[in-house]
């Protein structure tokens, strides 16, 4: 039962982030401010390297990677291209969107919830 509760919480957090993105996009559009989110999955960075020194976190990271379609962690330059695009005038019409970048969010939510159980 606790696992179901945790999965539900993760899904609520995902939905809350999506809704916050949409709400802020609507609120700030009048000031010509765009709001988007990028759910990037596991990206190889110095922070990710430091976190995965813990065996539990390493197992979680391996689980996340195993559920990504490409089967490996992302590189910072692979996500930065999406960030750069969203900053260019070519993306000036895009606001209130959540981009899933190389990861199935529901799979990650389930994996994170089993970490404790």
PDB file of C-alpha atoms in Angstrom:
ATOM      1  CA  UNK A   1       0.000   0.000   0.000  1.00  0.00           C
ATOM      2  CA  UNK A   2       2.855   2.410   0.809  1.00  0.00           C
ATOM      3  CA  UNK A   3       4.334   1.875  -2.688  1.00  0.00           C
ATOM      4  CA  UNK A   4       0.993   2.783  -4.310  1.00  0.00           C
ATOM      5  CA  UNK A   5       0.867   5.907  -2.149  1.00  0.00           C
ATOM      6  CA  UNK A   6       4.372   6.938  -3.235  1.00  0.00           C
ATOM      7  CA  UNK A   7       3.646   6.314  -6.932  1.00  0.00           C
ATOM      8  CA  UNK A   8       0.510   8.413  -6.568  1.00  0.00           C
ATOM      9  CA  UNK A   9       2.516  11.209  -4.968  1.00  0.00           C
ATOM     10  CA  UNK A  10       5.047  11.202  -7.817  1.00  0.00           C
ATOM     11  CA  UNK A  11       2.260  11.373 -10.365  1.00  0.00           C
ATOM     12  CA  UNK A  12       0.685  14.267  -8.469  1.00  0.00           C
ATOM     13  CA  UNK A  13       4.047  16.051  -8.468  1.00  0.00           C
ATOM     14  CA  UNK A  14       4.382  15.521 -12.231  1.00  0.00           C
ATOM     15  CA  UNK A  15       0.910  16.886 -12.807  1.00  0.00           C
ATOM     16  CA  UNK A  16       1.552  19.788 -10.449  1.00  0.00           C
ATOM     17  CA  UNK A  17       4.718  20.738 -12.346  1.00  0.00           C
ATOM     18  CA  UNK A  18       2.852  20.584 -15.651  1.00  0.00           C
ATOM     19  CA  UNK A  19       0.018  22.707 -14.284  1.00  0.00           C
ATOM     20  CA  UNK A  20       2.391  25.224 -12.707  1.00  0.00           C
ATOM     21  CA  UNK A  21       4.134  25.555 -16.065  1.00  0.00           C
ATOM     22  CA  UNK A  22       0.816  26.187 -17.829  1.00  0.00           C
ATOM     23  CA  UNK A  23      -0.415  28.626 -15.161  1.00  0.00           C
ATOM     24  CA  UNK A  24       2.786  30.676 -15.142  1.00  0.00           C
ATOM     25  CA  UNK A  25       2.822  30.712 -18.947  1.00  0.00           C
ATOM     26  CA  UNK A  26      -0.688  32.192 -18.956  1.00  0.00           C
ATOM     27  CA  UNK A  27       0.097  34.633 -16.154  1.00  0.00           C
ATOM     28  CA  UNK A  28       3.362  35.932 -17.578  1.00  0.00           C
ATOM     29  CA  UNK A  29       2.551  35.891 -21.310  1.00  0.00           C
ATOM     30  CA  UNK A  30       1.250  39.465 -21.079  1.00  0.00           C
ATOM     31  CA  UNK A  31       4.772  40.487 -20.030  1.00  0.00           C
ATOM     32  CA  UNK A  32       6.294  38.582 -22.977  1.00  0.00           C
ATOM     33  CA  UNK A  33       7.760  35.941 -20.647  1.00  0.00           C
ATOM     34  CA  UNK A  34       7.582  32.331 -21.793  1.00  0.00           C
ATOM     35  CA  UNK A  35       7.566  29.397 -19.364  1.00  0.00           C
ATOM     36  CA  UNK A  36       8.480  25.838 -20.342  1.00  0.00           C
ATOM     37  CA  UNK A  37       9.877  22.851 -18.463  1.00  0.00           C
ATOM     38  CA  UNK A  38      12.223  20.108 -19.584  1.00  0.00           C
ATOM     39  CA  UNK A  39      11.992  16.702 -17.909  1.00  0.00           C
ATOM     40  CA  UNK A  40      15.357  15.391 -18.984  1.00  0.00           C
ATOM     41  CA  UNK A  41      15.844  12.151 -17.073  1.00  0.00           C
ATOM     42  CA  UNK A  42      19.357  11.227 -15.980  1.00  0.00           C
ATOM     43  CA  UNK A  43      22.014  13.525 -17.435  1.00  0.00           C
ATOM     44  CA  UNK A  44      25.739  12.902 -16.906  1.00  0.00           C
ATOM     45  CA  UNK A  45      26.966  15.832 -14.823  1.00  0.00           C
ATOM     46  CA  UNK A  46      29.302  16.236 -11.870  1.00  0.00           C
ATOM     47  CA  UNK A  47      26.239  16.394  -9.592  1.00  0.00           C
ATOM     48  CA  UNK A  48      24.876  13.122 -10.981  1.00  0.00           C
ATOM     49  CA  UNK A  49      28.310  11.533 -10.542  1.00  0.00           C
ATOM     50  CA  UNK A  50      28.448  12.649  -6.906  1.00  0.00           C
ATOM     51  CA  UNK A  51      24.921  11.446  -6.142  1.00  0.00           C
ATOM     52  CA  UNK A  52      25.514   7.993  -7.615  1.00  0.00           C
ATOM     53  CA  UNK A  53      28.349   7.343  -5.160  1.00  0.00           C
ATOM     54  CA  UNK A  54      25.618   6.074  -2.821  1.00  0.00           C
ATOM     55  CA  UNK A  55      24.782   2.433  -3.728  1.00  0.00           C
ATOM     56  CA  UNK A  56      21.010   3.061  -3.473  1.00  0.00           C
ATOM     57  CA  UNK A  57      21.265   6.051  -5.786  1.00  0.00           C
ATOM     58  CA  UNK A  58      23.440   4.059  -8.198  1.00  0.00           C
ATOM     59  CA  UNK A  59      20.768   1.353  -8.413  1.00  0.00           C
ATOM     60  CA  UNK A  60      18.116   3.996  -8.990  1.00  0.00           C
ATOM     61  CA  UNK A  61      20.230   5.567 -11.757  1.00  0.00           C
ATOM     62  CA  UNK A  62      20.738   2.185 -13.424  1.00  0.00           C
ATOM     63  CA  UNK A  63      16.988   1.608 -13.276  1.00  0.00           C
ATOM     64  CA  UNK A  64      16.265   4.970 -14.872  1.00  0.00           C
ATOM     65  CA  UNK A  65      18.787   4.330 -17.632  1.00  0.00           C
ATOM     66  CA  UNK A  66      17.346   0.871 -18.288  1.00  0.00           C
ATOM     67  CA  UNK A  67      13.935   2.445 -18.904  1.00  0.00           C
ATOM     68  CA  UNK A  68      15.098   5.090 -21.354  1.00  0.00           C
ATOM     69  CA  UNK A  69      14.538   4.193 -24.997  1.00  0.00           C
ATOM     70  CA  UNK A  70      18.187   4.863 -25.894  1.00  0.00           C
ATOM     71  CA  UNK A  71      19.492   2.870 -22.894  1.00  0.00           C
ATOM     72  CA  UNK A  72      22.059   5.351 -21.600  1.00  0.00           C
ATOM     73  CA  UNK A  73      22.212   8.563 -19.594  1.00  0.00           C
ATOM     74  CA  UNK A  74      22.001  11.780 -21.542  1.00  0.00           C
ATOM     75  CA  UNK A  75      24.841  14.171 -22.157  1.00  0.00           C
ATOM     76  CA  UNK A  76      24.508  17.813 -21.133  1.00  0.00           C
ATOM     77  CA  UNK A  77      24.958  18.972 -24.735  1.00  0.00           C
ATOM     78  CA  UNK A  78      21.991  16.807 -25.803  1.00  0.00           C
ATOM     79  CA  UNK A  79      19.652  18.677 -23.470  1.00  0.00           C
ATOM     80  CA  UNK A  80      21.283  22.055 -23.891  1.00  0.00           C
ATOM     81  CA  UNK A  81      20.280  22.079 -27.555  1.00  0.00           C
ATOM     82  CA  UNK A  82      16.621  21.953 -26.494  1.00  0.00           C
ATOM     83  CA  UNK A  83      17.206  24.723 -23.956  1.00  0.00           C
ATOM     84  CA  UNK A  84      18.954  26.823 -26.606  1.00  0.00           C
ATOM     85  CA  UNK A  85      16.107  26.259 -29.073  1.00  0.00           C
ATOM     86  CA  UNK A  86      13.556  27.451 -26.519  1.00  0.00           C
ATOM     87  CA  UNK A  87      15.603  30.648 -26.096  1.00  0.00           C
ATOM     88  CA  UNK A  88      15.694  31.437 -29.829  1.00  0.00           C
ATOM     89  CA  UNK A  89      13.115  33.636 -31.536  1.00  0.00           C
ATOM     90  CA  UNK A  90      12.078  30.583 -33.590  1.00  0.00           C
ATOM     91  CA  UNK A  91      10.459  29.227 -30.398  1.00  0.00           C
ATOM     92  CA  UNK A  92       8.747  32.486 -29.429  1.00  0.00           C
ATOM     93  CA  UNK A  93       5.302  30.913 -29.792  1.00  0.00           C
ATOM     94  CA  UNK A  94       6.092  27.967 -27.500  1.00  0.00           C
ATOM     95  CA  UNK A  95       5.018  28.474 -23.905  1.00  0.00           C
ATOM     96  CA  UNK A  96       3.353  26.388 -21.212  1.00  0.00           C
ATOM     97  CA  UNK A  97       4.894  23.145 -22.465  1.00  0.00           C
ATOM     98  CA  UNK A  98       6.649  20.315 -20.649  1.00  0.00           C
ATOM     99  CA  UNK A  99       9.121  18.491 -22.851  1.00  0.00           C
ATOM    100  CA  UNK A 100       9.979  14.900 -21.957  1.00  0.00           C
ATOM    101  CA  UNK A 101      13.511  14.480 -23.211  1.00  0.00           C
ATOM    102  CA  UNK A 102      14.553  10.837 -23.618  1.00  0.00           C
ATOM    103  CA  UNK A 103      12.617   9.405 -20.686  1.00  0.00           C
ATOM    104  CA  UNK A 104       9.257   7.884 -19.900  1.00  0.00           C
ATOM    105  CA  UNK A 105       8.165   9.866 -16.855  1.00  0.00           C
ATOM    106  CA  UNK A 106       5.719   7.282 -15.481  1.00  0.00           C
ATOM    107  CA  UNK A 107       8.461   4.640 -15.504  1.00  0.00           C
ATOM    108  CA  UNK A 108      10.750   6.958 -13.553  1.00  0.00           C
ATOM    109  CA  UNK A 109       7.986   7.694 -11.036  1.00  0.00           C
ATOM    110  CA  UNK A 110       7.460   3.983 -10.449  1.00  0.00           C
ATOM    111  CA  UNK A 111      11.190   3.371 -10.117  1.00  0.00           C
ATOM    112  CA  UNK A 112      11.635   6.191  -7.625  1.00  0.00           C
ATOM    113  CA  UNK A 113       8.791   4.868  -5.522  1.00  0.00           C
ATOM    114  CA  UNK A 114      10.306   1.370  -5.307  1.00  0.00           C
ATOM    115  CA  UNK A 115      13.632   2.741  -4.087  1.00  0.00           C
ATOM    116  CA  UNK A 116      12.422   2.719  -0.482  1.00  0.00           C
ATOM    117  CA  UNK A 117      10.267  -0.397  -0.723  1.00  0.00           C
TER     118      UNK A 117
END
